[in-house]
Amino acid sequence: LTETDVGRETCHVVTSSLVENIKGSPDQSEPQKQAPEFWDTSVGRFRFTLADLPPQLRLIHSILTNLGNEREADVHYFMLSTVKLLCLHCESLLNARREHRGFLIWAQENLLIPKLWPSPSW
């Protein structure tokens, strides 16, 4: 039996070429915004990255940062209820008070208080 009898095909690469620097190629993505490594709070500077946080704290961060994007009161209520359930019933803050203290202080000072109790504009 030969290769043509079996149904297999063979091919040979004559030349290879590398395609680079094409506008819009998937390899050239826009540089991502670097998250700050040090986060300033009233207690001091803390070093943490959002990628190192547990998933529950990342979800809380995402909800609280997107809270200002919504205008409807029902959506605000649902988002804050979700944060409440994560904190009270899922015990998201159980180990975070020791291991991720800086994130909790920063989130309280920069995400919760300014969005829930805005300063009067008088």
mmCIF file of C-alpha atoms in Angstrom:
data_model
loop_
_atom_site.group_PDB
_atom_site.id
_atom_site.type_symbol
_atom_site.label_atom_id
_atom_site.label_comp_id
_atom_site.label_asym_id
_atom_site.label_seq_id
_atom_site.Cartn_x
_atom_site.Cartn_y
_atom_site.Cartn_z
ATOM 1 C CA LEU A 1 0.000 0.000 0.000
ATOM 2 C CA THR A 2 1.124 3.520 -0.734
ATOM 3 C CA GLU A 3 0.160 6.788 0.951
ATOM 4 C CA THR A 4 -2.288 7.608 -1.842
ATOM 5 C CA ASP A 5 -4.042 4.250 -1.381
ATOM 6 C CA VAL A 6 -4.578 4.845 2.338
ATOM 7 C CA GLY A 7 -5.874 8.381 1.842
ATOM 8 C CA ARG A 8 -3.129 10.227 3.654
ATOM 9 C CA GLU A 9 -1.658 13.344 2.222
ATOM 10 C CA THR A 10 1.775 14.708 2.814
ATOM 11 C CA CYS A 11 3.002 18.239 2.430
ATOM 12 C CA HIS A 12 6.279 20.049 2.608
ATOM 13 C CA VAL A 13 6.810 23.583 3.893
ATOM 14 C CA VAL A 14 8.852 25.446 1.347
ATOM 15 C CA THR A 15 9.228 28.767 3.173
ATOM 16 C CA SER A 16 7.941 30.122 6.410
ATOM 17 C CA SER A 17 7.106 33.726 7.017
ATOM 18 C CA LEU A 18 6.392 35.609 10.198
ATOM 19 C CA VAL A 19 3.621 38.165 10.065
ATOM 20 C CA GLU A 20 4.291 41.104 12.377
ATOM 21 C CA ASN A 21 3.391 44.730 12.745
ATOM 22 C CA ILE A 22 0.040 44.462 11.023
ATOM 23 C CA LYS A 23 -2.387 47.103 12.214
ATOM 24 C CA GLY A 24 -5.183 45.536 14.225
ATOM 25 C CA SER A 25 -3.469 42.208 14.764
ATOM 26 C CA PRO A 26 -4.483 40.426 17.965
ATOM 27 C CA ASP A 27 -0.889 40.426 19.210
ATOM 28 C CA GLN A 28 -0.893 44.207 19.474
ATOM 29 C CA SER A 29 -3.294 44.944 22.253
ATOM 30 C CA GLU A 30 -3.527 48.313 23.906
ATOM 31 C CA PRO A 31 -1.434 48.600 27.019
ATOM 32 C CA GLN A 32 -3.561 47.848 30.031
ATOM 33 C CA LYS A 33 -3.858 50.391 32.766
ATOM 34 C CA GLN A 34 -1.638 49.396 35.649
ATOM 35 C CA ALA A 35 -3.451 49.287 38.947
ATOM 36 C CA PRO A 36 -1.605 51.116 41.679
ATOM 37 C CA GLU A 37 0.465 48.913 43.938
ATOM 38 C CA PHE A 38 0.254 51.213 46.932
ATOM 39 C CA TRP A 39 -3.139 52.410 48.105
ATOM 40 C CA ASP A 40 -3.283 55.478 50.352
ATOM 41 C CA THR A 41 -5.684 55.526 53.298
ATOM 42 C CA SER A 42 -6.070 57.606 56.430
ATOM 43 C CA VAL A 43 -4.333 54.829 58.373
ATOM 44 C CA GLY A 44 -1.335 54.672 56.024
ATOM 45 C CA ARG A 45 -0.217 53.160 52.750
ATOM 46 C CA PHE A 46 -1.105 49.569 51.978
ATOM 47 C CA ARG A 47 0.302 47.380 49.260
ATOM 48 C CA PHE A 48 -2.066 45.004 47.509
ATOM 49 C CA THR A 49 -3.248 44.189 44.022
ATOM 50 C CA LEU A 50 -6.801 43.449 43.048
ATOM 51 C CA ALA A 51 -5.696 40.243 41.326
ATOM 52 C CA ASP A 52 -4.354 38.910 44.641
ATOM 53 C CA LEU A 53 -7.658 39.396 46.454
ATOM 54 C CA PRO A 54 -10.031 36.465 46.958
ATOM 55 C CA PRO A 55 -12.944 36.277 44.494
ATOM 56 C CA GLN A 56 -15.471 37.515 47.060
ATOM 57 C CA LEU A 57 -13.520 40.720 47.670
ATOM 58 C CA ARG A 58 -13.003 41.248 43.940
ATOM 59 C CA LEU A 59 -16.760 40.924 43.447
ATOM 60 C CA ILE A 60 -17.403 43.435 46.237
ATOM 61 C CA HIS A 61 -14.880 45.813 44.640
ATOM 62 C CA SER A 62 -16.523 45.443 41.239
ATOM 63 C CA ILE A 63 -20.014 46.062 42.603
ATOM 64 C CA LEU A 64 -18.948 49.115 44.590
ATOM 65 C CA THR A 65 -16.986 50.666 41.710
ATOM 66 C CA ASN A 66 -19.939 50.211 39.346
ATOM 67 C CA LEU A 67 -22.436 51.587 41.854
ATOM 68 C CA GLY A 68 -21.978 55.110 40.526
ATOM 69 C CA ASN A 69 -22.710 54.028 36.944
ATOM 70 C CA GLU A 70 -26.328 53.192 37.728
ATOM 71 C CA ARG A 71 -28.963 55.850 38.256
ATOM 72 C CA GLU A 72 -31.995 53.777 39.259
ATOM 73 C CA ALA A 73 -32.706 53.338 42.948
ATOM 74 C CA ASP A 74 -33.834 49.732 42.453
ATOM 75 C CA VAL A 75 -30.488 48.815 40.931
ATOM 76 C CA HIS A 76 -28.657 50.510 43.817
ATOM 77 C CA TYR A 77 -30.779 48.566 46.293
ATOM 78 C CA PHE A 78 -30.050 45.261 44.552
ATOM 79 C CA MET A 79 -26.294 45.950 44.340
ATOM 80 C CA LEU A 80 -26.048 46.969 47.992
ATOM 81 C CA SER A 81 -28.169 43.971 49.026
ATOM 82 C CA THR A 82 -25.726 41.742 47.177
ATOM 83 C CA VAL A 83 -22.802 43.305 49.056
ATOM 84 C CA LYS A 84 -24.707 42.844 52.329
ATOM 85 C CA LEU A 85 -25.332 39.159 51.593
ATOM 86 C CA LEU A 86 -21.698 38.613 50.645
ATOM 87 C CA CYS A 87 -20.494 40.252 53.844
ATOM 88 C CA LEU A 88 -22.983 38.759 56.298
ATOM 89 C CA HIS A 89 -23.933 35.341 54.989
ATOM 90 C CA CYS A 90 -20.971 34.310 52.840
ATOM 91 C CA GLU A 91 -18.481 35.449 55.481
ATOM 92 C CA SER A 92 -16.425 37.349 52.913
ATOM 93 C CA LEU A 93 -14.974 39.580 55.599
ATOM 94 C CA LEU A 94 -14.077 36.796 58.051
ATOM 95 C CA ASN A 95 -10.420 36.410 57.050
ATOM 96 C CA ALA A 96 -10.213 39.676 55.149
ATOM 97 C CA ARG A 97 -10.018 41.699 58.348
ATOM 98 C CA ARG A 98 -6.626 40.115 59.042
ATOM 99 C CA GLU A 99 -5.250 39.218 55.629
ATOM 100 C CA HIS A 100 -6.597 42.110 53.530
ATOM 101 C CA ARG A 101 -6.981 44.877 56.079
ATOM 102 C CA GLY A 102 -5.632 47.508 53.687
ATOM 103 C CA PHE A 103 -8.249 46.702 51.073
ATOM 104 C CA LEU A 104 -11.066 46.936 53.610
ATOM 105 C CA ILE A 105 -9.906 50.332 54.869
ATOM 106 C CA TRP A 106 -9.383 51.635 51.334
ATOM 107 C CA ALA A 107 -12.777 50.338 50.135
ATOM 108 C CA GLN A 108 -14.550 51.906 53.079
ATOM 109 C CA GLU A 109 -12.859 55.291 52.618
ATOM 110 C CA ASN A 110 -12.950 55.460 48.817
ATOM 111 C CA LEU A 111 -15.899 53.366 47.683
ATOM 112 C CA LEU A 112 -18.501 53.166 50.432
ATOM 113 C CA ILE A 113 -18.497 56.487 52.269
ATOM 114 C CA PRO A 114 -18.175 58.852 49.256
ATOM 115 C CA LYS A 115 -20.882 57.032 47.281
ATOM 116 C CA LEU A 116 -23.377 56.430 50.073
ATOM 117 C CA TRP A 117 -22.899 59.716 51.937
ATOM 118 C CA PRO A 118 -21.849 62.339 49.398
ATOM 119 C CA SER A 119 -20.611 65.604 50.797
ATOM 120 C CA PRO A 120 -23.094 68.467 50.515
ATOM 121 C CA SER A 121 -22.439 70.864 47.672
ATOM 122 C CA TRP A 122 -23.399 74.069 49.484
#
